[in-house]
XYZ file of C-alpha atoms in Angstrom:
729
model
C 6.150 -12.754 15.236
C 9.005 -10.674 16.573
C 11.704 -12.936 15.190
C 13.538 -11.746 12.130
C 13.323 -15.258 10.699
C 9.533 -15.042 10.778
C 9.696 -12.342 8.144
C 12.261 -13.899 5.844
C 9.630 -14.438 3.174
C 8.571 -10.787 3.347
C 11.779 -9.559 1.783
C 11.276 -8.405 -1.734
C 11.543 -11.354 -4.102
C 13.676 -10.026 -6.922
C 14.884 -11.940 -9.942
C 17.256 -14.516 -8.394
C 20.047 -14.000 -10.934
C 19.552 -10.256 -11.496
C 21.898 -7.555 -10.272
C 25.604 -7.332 -9.591
C 27.416 -9.820 -7.346
C 30.875 -9.508 -5.837
C 33.273 -12.056 -4.397
C 35.010 -11.390 -1.056
C 37.960 -9.048 -1.516
C 41.444 -9.237 0.045
C 41.021 -12.834 1.174
C 43.929 -15.221 1.352
C 43.689 -18.398 -0.723
C 42.806 -20.404 2.357
C 40.158 -17.944 3.547
C 38.584 -17.812 0.079
C 38.392 -21.603 -0.202
C 36.996 -21.841 3.344
C 34.314 -19.253 2.456
C 33.278 -21.053 -0.735
C 33.153 -24.416 1.035
C 31.073 -22.939 3.856
C 28.622 -21.361 1.394
C 28.284 -24.598 -0.586
C 27.775 -26.516 2.660
C 24.950 -24.163 3.674
C 23.310 -24.701 0.300
C 23.469 -28.499 0.628
C 22.193 -28.446 4.210
C 19.166 -26.385 3.230
C 18.262 -27.977 -0.094
C 19.719 -31.469 -0.314
C 17.229 -34.345 -0.475
C 13.977 -32.309 -0.475
C 10.916 -33.914 1.058
C 8.984 -36.167 -1.312
C 5.426 -35.184 -2.097
C 2.569 -36.726 -3.978
C 1.834 -33.344 -5.535
C 3.757 -31.276 -8.036
C 7.029 -29.763 -6.888
C 7.862 -27.300 -9.609
C 11.496 -27.104 -10.712
C 12.247 -30.254 -8.657
C 14.360 -31.878 -11.361
C 16.328 -28.692 -12.057
C 16.815 -28.100 -8.330
C 18.042 -31.636 -7.637
C 20.451 -31.422 -10.588
C 21.864 -28.109 -9.408
C 22.300 -29.354 -5.823
C 24.137 -32.430 -7.120
C 26.529 -30.234 -9.121
C 27.245 -28.039 -6.106
C 27.919 -31.191 -4.079
C 30.615 -32.203 -6.569
C 32.086 -28.696 -6.413
C 32.119 -28.986 -2.621
C 34.327 -32.076 -2.957
C 36.767 -29.900 -4.906
C 36.714 -27.140 -2.276
C 37.143 -29.600 0.605
C 40.159 -31.163 -1.103
C 41.700 -27.746 -1.767
C 41.020 -26.671 1.809
C 42.858 -29.719 3.142
C 45.729 -29.124 0.707
C 46.098 -25.514 1.798
C 45.937 -26.402 5.479
C 48.814 -28.874 5.096
C 50.903 -26.644 2.820
C 53.908 -24.770 4.222
C 53.133 -21.667 2.120
C 49.341 -21.590 1.555
C 49.306 -17.963 0.444
C 50.985 -18.708 -2.883
C 49.860 -22.225 -3.667
C 47.549 -21.425 -6.622
C 48.219 -19.406 -9.792
C 46.364 -16.140 -10.330
C 44.104 -17.684 -13.017
C 42.874 -20.267 -10.495
C 42.149 -17.583 -7.891
C 40.061 -15.659 -10.434
C 38.102 -18.845 -11.195
C 37.529 -19.434 -7.470
C 36.121 -15.943 -7.066
C 33.730 -16.584 -9.931
C 32.804 -19.942 -8.402
C 31.953 -18.170 -5.151
C 29.538 -15.912 -7.041
C 28.093 -18.913 -8.886
C 27.434 -20.862 -5.665
C 25.908 -17.761 -4.088
C 23.581 -17.280 -7.063
C 22.660 -20.972 -6.975
C 21.729 -20.573 -3.313
C 19.569 -17.537 -4.138
C 17.819 -19.395 -6.949
C 17.025 -22.406 -4.760
C 15.762 -20.148 -1.955
C 13.636 -18.262 -4.474
C 11.996 -21.510 -5.585
C 11.484 -22.782 -2.046
C 9.901 -19.538 -0.824
C 7.691 -18.857 -3.849
C 4.116 -20.025 -4.192
C 3.111 -22.873 -6.485
C 1.164 -20.673 -8.872
C 3.981 -18.160 -9.111
C 6.501 -20.884 -9.965
C 4.103 -22.298 -12.534
C 3.562 -18.916 -14.192
C 7.309 -18.221 -14.241
C 8.202 -21.790 -15.250
C 10.058 -21.004 -18.540
C 11.978 -18.067 -17.053
C 13.066 -19.962 -13.928
C 14.046 -22.995 -15.997
C 16.181 -20.605 -18.019
C 17.875 -19.427 -14.809
C 18.880 -23.008 -13.979
C 20.198 -23.491 -17.505
C 22.241 -20.278 -17.257
C 23.942 -21.590 -14.115
C 24.744 -24.879 -15.868
C 26.367 -22.974 -18.710
C 28.399 -20.876 -16.297
C 29.626 -23.978 -14.470
C 30.759 -25.430 -17.805
C 32.577 -22.212 -18.723
C 34.346 -21.920 -15.370
C 35.463 -25.543 -15.407
C 36.791 -25.069 -18.930
C 39.123 -22.285 -17.812
C 39.983 -23.698 -14.386
C 43.651 -24.856 -14.514
C 43.145 -28.356 -13.120
C 46.781 -29.322 -13.732
C 47.985 -26.577 -11.392
C 45.674 -27.663 -8.556
C 47.346 -31.068 -8.051
C 44.007 -32.806 -7.503
C 43.687 -36.438 -6.449
C 42.547 -38.860 -9.141
C 39.032 -39.341 -7.801
C 38.369 -35.593 -7.328
C 39.713 -34.794 -10.790
C 37.569 -37.552 -12.281
C 34.444 -36.089 -10.680
C 35.255 -32.547 -11.868
C 35.923 -33.708 -15.434
C 32.694 -35.699 -15.439
C 30.817 -32.617 -14.235
C 32.527 -30.600 -16.940
C 31.320 -32.964 -19.678
C 27.792 -33.088 -18.266
C 27.386 -29.323 -18.058
C 28.708 -28.905 -21.606
C 25.968 -31.231 -22.864
C 23.189 -29.839 -20.650
C 20.161 -28.377 -22.363
C 17.326 -26.188 -21.180
C 14.830 -28.402 -19.367
C 11.198 -27.372 -18.953
C 9.054 -30.061 -17.379
C 6.380 -31.030 -19.956
C 3.707 -31.703 -17.321
C 4.341 -28.309 -15.735
C 3.978 -26.624 -19.099
C 0.777 -28.559 -19.776
C -0.630 -27.404 -16.431
C 0.413 -23.830 -17.183
C -1.415 -23.948 -20.493
C -4.426 -25.408 -18.688
C -4.404 -22.431 -16.346
C -4.384 -20.101 -19.340
C -7.300 -22.014 -20.847
C -9.364 -21.358 -17.688
C -8.684 -17.635 -18.059
C -9.606 -17.815 -21.735
C -12.929 -19.433 -20.852
C -13.716 -16.624 -18.412
C -12.689 -14.109 -21.069
C -15.210 -15.679 -23.454
C -17.936 -15.309 -20.842
C -17.970 -19.002 -19.913
C -17.375 -20.579 -16.497
C -14.779 -23.408 -16.446
C -15.915 -26.915 -15.542
C -15.718 -27.303 -11.720
C -14.294 -30.819 -12.067
C -11.474 -29.569 -14.273
C -10.752 -26.817 -11.781
C -10.710 -29.365 -8.967
C -8.290 -31.603 -10.879
C -5.961 -28.705 -11.662
C -5.937 -26.972 -8.284
C -6.210 -29.919 -5.905
C -4.763 -32.917 -7.741
C -2.026 -31.214 -9.759
C -1.188 -27.986 -7.958
C -1.662 -29.509 -4.517
C -3.755 -26.632 -3.159
C -5.780 -28.643 -0.662
C -7.783 -26.135 1.382
C -9.002 -22.560 1.674
C -5.962 -21.555 3.702
C -3.622 -22.699 0.932
C -5.716 -20.764 -1.586
C -5.463 -17.668 0.537
C -1.683 -18.064 0.802
C -1.410 -18.316 -2.976
C -3.548 -15.210 -3.444
C -1.536 -13.188 -0.934
C 1.753 -14.178 -2.558
C 0.581 -13.209 -6.048
C -0.840 -9.928 -4.744
C 2.525 -9.195 -3.135
C 4.185 -9.548 -6.539
C 1.538 -7.292 -8.085
C 1.749 -4.530 -5.494
C 5.548 -4.653 -5.406
C 5.538 -4.369 -9.217
C 7.862 -7.346 -9.327
C 10.158 -8.192 -12.173
C 8.728 -8.143 -15.681
C 5.439 -9.711 -14.584
C 2.339 -9.321 -16.739
C 0.006 -7.500 -14.318
C -3.161 -8.294 -16.250
C -2.232 -11.994 -16.281
C -1.478 -11.985 -12.549
C -4.736 -10.178 -11.862
C -6.589 -12.859 -13.803
C -4.888 -15.698 -11.917
C -5.649 -14.032 -8.559
C -9.312 -13.702 -9.545
C -9.402 -17.322 -10.743
C -7.828 -18.574 -7.501
C -10.256 -16.541 -5.403
C -13.146 -18.082 -7.331
C -11.758 -21.605 -6.793
C -11.315 -20.890 -3.103
C -15.071 -20.541 -2.624
C -16.153 -22.948 -5.352
C -13.972 -25.827 -4.163
C -13.629 -25.191 -0.430
C -16.780 -23.193 0.390
C -16.368 -21.434 3.762
C -13.711 -23.413 5.597
C -12.326 -20.371 7.419
C -15.159 -19.993 9.915
C -12.889 -20.978 12.815
C -10.390 -18.348 11.701
C -13.136 -15.752 11.649
C -14.286 -16.753 15.129
C -10.744 -16.186 16.393
C -10.744 -12.806 14.703
C -14.058 -12.042 16.366
C -12.615 -12.891 19.770
C -9.619 -10.675 19.099
C -11.915 -7.807 18.203
C -13.911 -8.263 21.391
C -10.693 -8.334 23.399
C -9.567 -5.159 21.711
C -12.905 -3.499 22.458
C -12.774 -4.599 26.077
C -9.264 -3.281 26.548
C -10.155 0.003 24.922
C -13.204 0.420 27.175
C -11.044 -0.122 30.235
C -8.651 2.535 29.025
C -5.729 0.435 30.137
C -3.995 -0.934 27.059
C -0.906 -2.958 27.854
C 2.120 -0.766 27.243
C 4.679 -3.375 28.252
C 4.942 -5.006 24.817
C 7.981 -4.544 22.586
C 7.623 -3.483 18.961
C 9.049 -6.238 16.722
C 12.357 -5.158 15.240
C 11.128 -5.980 11.732
C 8.365 -3.364 12.135
C 10.781 -0.544 13.005
C 12.319 1.793 10.442
C 16.129 1.399 10.335
C 16.448 5.194 10.118
C 14.059 6.476 12.792
C 13.866 3.210 14.815
C 10.122 3.947 15.199
C 7.171 1.807 14.130
C 6.737 2.123 10.373
C 3.425 3.631 9.246
C 4.033 3.471 5.495
C 6.817 0.948 4.745
C 8.332 1.261 1.282
C 11.080 -0.573 -0.599
C 14.023 1.189 -2.216
C 15.906 0.105 -5.335
C 18.306 -1.901 -3.126
C 15.479 -4.021 -1.743
C 15.658 -2.479 1.768
C 12.486 -1.372 3.579
C 12.087 1.991 5.347
C 9.260 4.207 6.534
C 8.305 6.504 3.644
C 8.728 9.774 5.570
C 12.178 8.792 6.861
C 13.649 7.646 3.545
C 12.214 10.654 1.694
C 13.839 12.964 4.240
C 17.101 11.018 3.825
C 17.016 11.506 0.044
C 15.946 15.163 0.336
C 19.078 15.792 2.399
C 21.139 14.832 -0.652
C 22.046 11.234 0.182
C 22.369 8.904 -2.814
C 23.073 5.677 -0.911
C 20.928 3.154 0.921
C 21.210 3.820 4.696
C 21.232 0.117 5.576
C 23.405 -1.447 2.878
C 25.463 1.530 1.756
C 24.722 0.692 -1.904
C 24.029 3.443 -4.411
C 20.323 4.007 -5.056
C 19.664 3.268 -8.723
C 16.581 5.530 -8.628
C 14.345 7.315 -6.133
C 11.191 5.317 -6.862
C 9.672 3.826 -3.703
C 7.528 0.687 -3.856
C 4.977 0.133 -1.062
C 5.746 -2.982 1.009
C 2.132 -4.066 1.167
C 2.732 -7.406 2.863
C 4.688 -5.843 5.735
C 2.184 -3.011 6.064
C -0.633 -5.545 6.462
C 1.291 -7.362 9.201
C 1.986 -4.089 11.010
C -1.710 -3.247 10.789
C -2.665 -6.629 12.255
C -0.123 -6.244 15.050
C -1.384 -2.736 15.858
C -4.971 -3.976 15.938
C -4.079 -6.800 18.317
C -2.366 -4.330 20.684
C -4.969 -1.564 20.429
C -2.645 0.848 18.625
C -4.230 3.256 16.095
C -2.938 2.468 12.626
C -3.986 4.487 9.617
C -3.753 3.347 6.018
C -1.609 5.872 4.116
C -3.422 7.753 1.375
C -0.551 6.890 -0.948
C -1.246 3.209 -0.346
C -4.923 3.562 -1.226
C -4.136 5.476 -4.408
C -1.476 2.927 -5.329
C -3.853 0.022 -4.748
C -6.491 1.584 -6.996
C -4.048 2.394 -9.803
C -2.508 -1.089 -9.698
C -5.967 -2.676 -9.685
C -6.709 -0.741 -12.866
C -3.477 -2.027 -14.427
C -4.427 -5.592 -13.434
C -7.917 -5.373 -14.860
C -8.619 -7.812 -17.671
C -11.792 -9.313 -19.028
C -10.912 -12.682 -17.514
C -10.318 -11.128 -14.079
C -13.579 -9.202 -14.233
C -15.593 -12.295 -15.194
C -13.908 -14.445 -12.536
C -14.578 -11.804 -9.880
C -18.199 -11.661 -10.997
C -18.500 -15.422 -10.571
C -17.018 -15.087 -7.070
C -19.389 -12.238 -6.237
C -22.398 -14.395 -7.171
C -21.280 -17.069 -4.700
C -20.703 -14.518 -1.935
C -23.975 -12.637 -2.446
C -25.881 -15.919 -2.534
C -24.242 -16.899 0.759
C -25.333 -13.598 2.313
C -28.952 -14.563 1.760
C -28.849 -18.275 2.588
C -25.764 -18.929 4.721
C -25.364 -19.304 8.456
C -24.280 -16.381 10.615
C -20.641 -17.460 10.442
C -20.797 -17.975 6.677
C -22.402 -14.552 6.252
C -19.574 -13.022 8.291
C -16.978 -14.560 5.963
C -18.995 -13.536 2.883
C -19.302 -9.897 3.889
C -15.576 -9.730 4.621
C -14.773 -11.073 1.159
C -17.254 -8.715 -0.505
C -15.580 -5.863 1.335
C -12.186 -6.895 -0.055
C -13.569 -7.518 -3.540
C -15.197 -4.060 -3.606
C -12.028 -2.364 -2.388
C -10.638 -1.952 -5.892
C -12.064 -2.010 -9.369
C -15.005 -0.135 -10.805
C -16.386 -3.282 -12.414
C -16.303 -5.187 -9.119
C -18.243 -2.455 -7.309
C -20.837 -2.178 -10.044
C -21.440 -5.922 -10.369
C -21.672 -6.594 -6.619
C -24.356 -3.938 -6.274
C -26.195 -5.115 -9.389
C -26.413 -8.600 -7.875
C -28.368 -7.270 -4.918
C -25.659 -7.024 -2.270
C -26.761 -3.712 -0.749
C -30.166 -4.917 0.578
C -28.363 -7.905 2.118
C -25.545 -5.822 3.617
C -27.900 -3.267 5.145
C -29.318 -5.508 7.924
C -25.797 -6.410 9.016
C -25.247 -2.786 10.020
C -27.121 -3.449 13.264
C -25.523 -6.856 13.792
C -24.365 -7.729 17.305
C -21.240 -9.241 15.735
C -18.591 -6.456 15.651
C -16.725 -8.113 12.764
C -19.865 -8.439 10.634
C -20.919 -4.841 11.323
C -17.484 -3.420 10.567
C -17.146 -5.371 7.325
C -20.698 -4.492 6.257
C -20.277 -0.734 6.661
C -16.858 -0.890 4.983
C -18.298 -2.897 2.085
C -21.005 -0.250 1.640
C -18.312 2.443 1.771
C -16.320 0.685 -0.946
C -19.429 0.211 -3.076
C -20.377 3.896 -2.678
C -17.176 4.965 -4.431
C -18.839 3.931 -7.696
C -21.209 6.791 -8.559
C -23.884 4.464 -9.864
C -24.132 2.761 -6.469
C -24.777 5.938 -4.478
C -28.412 6.008 -5.571
C -28.803 2.304 -4.702
C -27.599 2.980 -1.173
C -29.711 6.091 -0.662
C -32.808 4.431 -2.168
C -32.488 1.370 0.071
C -35.064 1.849 2.791
C -33.492 2.489 6.181
C -29.909 2.170 4.925
C -28.983 5.812 5.603
C -30.457 5.578 9.107
C -28.426 2.454 9.805
C -25.221 4.073 8.540
C -25.799 6.991 10.901
C -26.499 4.466 13.658
C -23.101 2.868 13.095
C -21.500 6.326 13.096
C -23.050 7.065 16.477
C -22.823 3.712 18.233
C -20.767 1.319 16.097
C -19.055 -1.543 17.894
C -15.543 -0.643 16.759
C -13.643 2.547 16.025
C -13.037 1.439 12.445
C -16.758 0.857 11.911
C -17.586 4.377 13.119
C -14.825 5.901 11.002
C -15.963 4.065 7.885
C -19.540 5.163 8.508
C -18.312 8.773 8.486
C -16.364 8.069 5.293
C -19.547 6.621 3.754
C -21.453 9.844 4.511
C -18.590 11.796 2.965
C -18.830 9.663 -0.185
C -22.614 9.967 -0.410
C -22.601 13.723 0.278
C -20.643 14.270 -2.935
C -24.012 14.103 -4.734
C -25.820 17.430 -4.265
C -29.315 15.922 -4.167
C -28.398 13.790 -1.158
C -26.974 16.576 1.011
C -30.341 17.704 2.377
C -31.349 14.123 3.182
C -28.128 13.540 5.099
C -28.433 16.866 6.952
C -32.046 16.109 7.885
C -31.237 12.559 9.020
C -31.542 12.615 12.840
C -28.182 12.427 14.536
C -26.064 12.608 11.367
C -24.603 16.122 11.729
C -24.246 15.771 15.507
C -22.357 12.480 15.163
C -20.021 13.974 12.552
C -19.375 16.932 14.864
C -18.579 14.593 17.754
C -16.168 12.605 15.624
C -14.469 15.796 14.447
C -13.998 16.783 18.088
C -13.095 13.469 19.709
C -12.237 11.010 16.905
C -8.952 9.529 15.740
C -6.917 11.414 13.103
C -8.484 9.306 10.364
C -11.969 9.739 11.833
C -11.564 13.520 12.094
C -10.453 13.646 8.469
C -13.524 11.730 7.261
C -15.829 13.810 9.458
C -14.484 17.187 8.327
C -14.672 16.154 4.668
C -18.291 15.117 5.119
C -19.120 18.393 6.913
C -17.354 20.341 4.166
C -19.499 18.659 1.514
C -22.666 19.290 3.515
C -21.690 22.962 3.989
C -22.099 23.544 0.258
C -25.857 23.072 0.732
C -27.325 26.540 1.206
C -29.600 25.778 4.170
C -27.131 23.583 6.039
C -26.082 26.347 8.455
C -29.160 25.916 10.649
C -28.453 22.295 11.483
C -24.731 22.994 11.696
C -25.302 25.569 14.422
C -27.978 23.610 16.288
C -26.036 20.331 16.318
C -22.672 21.744 17.382
C -20.936 21.284 14.031
C -20.052 24.970 13.778
C -18.190 24.913 17.110
C -16.443 21.683 16.074
C -15.279 23.294 12.819
C -13.964 26.354 14.651
C -12.003 24.128 17.003
C -10.713 22.016 14.110
C -8.955 25.017 12.546
C -6.235 24.496 15.190
C -5.713 20.869 14.086
C -3.113 20.707 11.324
C -4.591 17.497 9.914
C -8.063 18.934 9.249
C -7.537 22.719 9.377
C -7.662 23.159 5.607
C -11.109 21.558 5.207
C -12.460 23.128 8.414
C -11.556 26.637 7.217
C -13.135 25.876 3.840
C -16.365 24.776 5.499
C -16.412 27.907 7.679
C -15.941 30.096 4.600
C -19.027 28.493 3.072
C -21.154 28.646 6.215
C -20.278 32.272 6.980
C -22.056 33.415 3.858
C -24.965 33.515 6.298
C -24.661 36.652 8.522
C -25.878 34.845 11.654
C -23.076 32.299 11.289
C -20.509 35.041 10.672
C -21.604 36.853 13.840
C -21.456 33.627 15.852
C -17.931 32.819 14.652
C -16.748 36.410 15.031
C -17.922 36.500 18.620
C -15.170 34.006 19.474
C -11.806 35.746 19.604
C -10.059 32.362 19.371
C -11.672 31.704 15.980
C -10.084 34.800 14.439
C -6.693 33.978 15.948
C -6.919 30.393 14.635
C -7.687 31.566 11.099
C -4.802 34.014 11.188
C -2.524 31.291 12.487
C -3.539 29.167 9.510
C -2.745 32.091 7.188
C 0.713 32.175 8.720
C 1.738 28.518 8.715
C -0.787 26.467 6.730
C -0.489 24.895 3.303
C -1.209 27.004 0.236
C -4.777 25.702 0.112
C -5.206 26.163 3.873
C -4.059 29.786 3.621
C -6.496 30.300 0.771
C -9.405 28.926 2.803
C -8.389 30.883 5.906
C -8.220 34.242 4.143
C -11.498 33.408 2.358
C -13.115 32.663 5.732
C -11.879 35.967 7.194
C -13.081 37.843 4.135
C -16.550 36.295 4.468
C -16.477 37.043 8.204
C -15.892 40.730 7.519
C -18.259 40.892 4.558
C -21.220 39.326 6.406
C -20.416 40.314 9.982
C -20.752 44.061 9.682
C -18.554 47.056 10.430
C -17.830 46.262 14.088
C -16.623 42.746 13.336
C -14.591 43.980 10.370
C -12.947 46.574 12.590
C -12.016 43.919 15.151
C -10.377 41.804 12.437
C -8.640 44.805 10.929
C -7.048 45.761 14.243
C -5.202 42.466 14.522
C -1.546 43.594 14.645
C -0.075 41.017 12.257
C -2.826 41.055 9.656
C -1.027 43.466 7.340
C 2.095 41.351 7.053
C 0.059 38.169 6.473
C -1.945 39.852 3.711
C 1.226 41.119 2.053
C 2.699 37.629 2.089
C -0.422 36.092 0.545
C -0.638 38.842 -2.078
C 2.872 37.958 -3.211
C 2.932 34.168 -2.763
C -0.662 32.929 -2.482
C -2.843 31.066 -4.949
C -4.953 32.952 -7.458
C -8.076 32.754 -5.277
C -6.096 33.546 -2.111
C -4.700 36.746 -3.688
C -8.165 37.839 -4.738
C -9.614 37.218 -1.276
C -6.642 38.916 0.381
C -7.146 41.985 -1.819
C -10.826 42.172 -0.873
C -10.009 41.781 2.812
C -7.295 44.452 2.601
C -9.781 46.829 0.985
C -12.236 46.282 3.831
C -9.463 46.947 6.345
C -8.551 50.164 4.553
C -12.100 51.416 4.824
C -11.933 50.884 8.585
C -8.836 53.132 8.838
C -7.195 50.256 10.697
C -3.581 49.616 11.720
C -3.571 46.897 9.103
C -4.194 49.415 6.360
C -1.496 51.631 7.827
C 0.919 48.735 7.750
C 0.109 48.177 4.115
C 1.158 51.721 3.368
C -0.522 54.458 1.396
C 0.341 52.951 -1.957
C -2.666 50.585 -2.071
C -4.920 51.185 -5.024
C -7.876 49.004 -5.948
C -9.411 48.881 -9.385
C -11.552 46.600 -11.463
C -8.959 46.005 -14.162
C -8.721 42.402 -15.361
C -5.733 40.458 -14.106
C -4.332 40.053 -17.594
C -3.697 43.849 -17.886
C -1.381 43.937 -14.888
C 2.225 44.255 -16.176
C 5.238 43.507 -14.008
C 6.599 46.934 -13.072
C 7.804 48.949 -10.087
C 4.274 48.937 -8.684
C 3.488 45.254 -9.186
C -0.124 44.189 -9.560
C -1.520 41.047 -8.071
C -5.060 40.104 -8.872
C -7.493 37.580 -10.064
C -10.857 37.823 -11.675
C -12.585 41.100 -10.853
C -10.029 42.509 -8.381
C -6.428 43.577 -8.782
C -4.178 45.224 -6.233
C -1.314 47.551 -6.998
C 1.301 47.440 -4.236
C 3.826 50.222 -3.788
C 7.419 49.050 -3.510
C 7.966 51.594 -0.688
C 5.863 49.574 1.778
C 7.313 49.534 5.265
C 6.936 46.203 7.031
C 6.291 46.494 10.797
C 8.495 44.446 13.070
C 6.584 41.749 14.949
């Protein structure tokens, strides 16, 4: 897996004849001819005499014809190479017009090589869908060969009779060549469209016709081949390739997924068993706390800029892959070129390299390395799934879901494991998919798998429930399923894998978005305590899910009791120091401290006040807003003594000034209220703010921009004197 050749097919598959191409510059005649001959020889070595097959090989006739033409051109280049080698003055043997033709022939052979590689590396379904366009690419090359041979000065090349005869014959053939689209390929392509049309009309295609098309004609012989086809098409979708019709591709992916289970049932059980063993190995290594650190990160997984493992690989306009953070920093520094190739960047749009990201994730899992899915990737997947949605895709996915749900109730343990994994993937994107899977009774069948002894089954089950819970209509189905909430909390506390526990926390976060369910989650034994533990000791992704869930639960008025008793309050205070979750932790504290007992408990910890002030200093705009809101609630509910302690913090005045000038609307309002409380305490903070502070109840819209500028929002505005002296820290 570490070999660069192993990832040849992962490079972005762009239109084979698109873009600008350049011939080698400043080459002598001999060097140029040698280069063209070498390139043509590579093409023939790779693509001459392709293996025969009893199944369809799309573009076979066009490919064979193109290879034969390049072979004839190679005879020309070999003759010229020999002539130059034996000449006494090879640098001036050919006229300038011939040299220009040779340069164009170099580009033509290079493009022919790209086109043949494109066809050999593409999936069968992709070639079938692009059949007219790719046939047109072959025809374009034929026309270019004819044009170049027309202008090539054969008389000045002093060719032998047999070579000249071959070139002239090729010239006549290419002049007469016409666009060739294989009629059987086109018939099969139309058949594929007819299957989609049947799904669109609410009908299910005849299984025997599907078998004939996919197995007999397309040559897709097993579940593994189906999976390969699906992954290739999804790569084109997520890379937003070419001028592809996303809704059509989405429909073909859904159709192929349906055929995978209809025609081949559950042939991947052995693959799943291997995955299960890998998971157990990972768990065992993690429990020993001695992960092997002697491995080398594959070069293909490292960003060319930072040389570190890529977390969010993206593709630039030049087709090169970089880690998102590194390439964004490169562009922010004013660079307009691709770091690897040196080419100008046509635009700054970055396309997620989903295929490479999946391989990196698998490699990280196998080596016990934490690997988070970027939020940008999740948002991109959802938006692209929406673009791919079509009636045919929805109906095909529904047909697949019926098979999978049925297998959950009647299949063997191994078949159920495969089914739940596929339901998880199917529910990952698409509102219609999530709704239909739940409507077909998947949730009662997924629930028992939450206490499965099979780590893979448990992880996929809780993740499937998480994906289903994203659809609002499914939240009630999950909460109404007897024992389901208890089992989710059980996975959160004692799940077999880290990912299972993290996804259980994410499920509680999703469910807690509904106000009626907050009390049930809070009252569920072990729920708040487990979230607090994950916030304290979990992975970055786990802490994020946990703090979001606790934030949602904090909006319930009576939640503070359980939060204090179960250690969630202490976990939130500690989380304010963590940049990744500080914003949400401060927001939750601001909500909880509306209760005086909570405010007193938080205020009793000096570190809590320092952490909130640190967030006011260096957090995001929203984090600063939540931090100043938390301090304002702390002073409002904690009494005079606590307010005085906050007010005496030496840097508070400067932080409040900064927020009053640069903060969000809510942050300015909270900062004004906090400053007013400090003023009442006759604190150093109020001294630092100067004597020009004046508080009134004037609406914000009446504050004009003048020497004494007013900052306010809602019911509070603050007039700040321009003569304020800022203390030196």
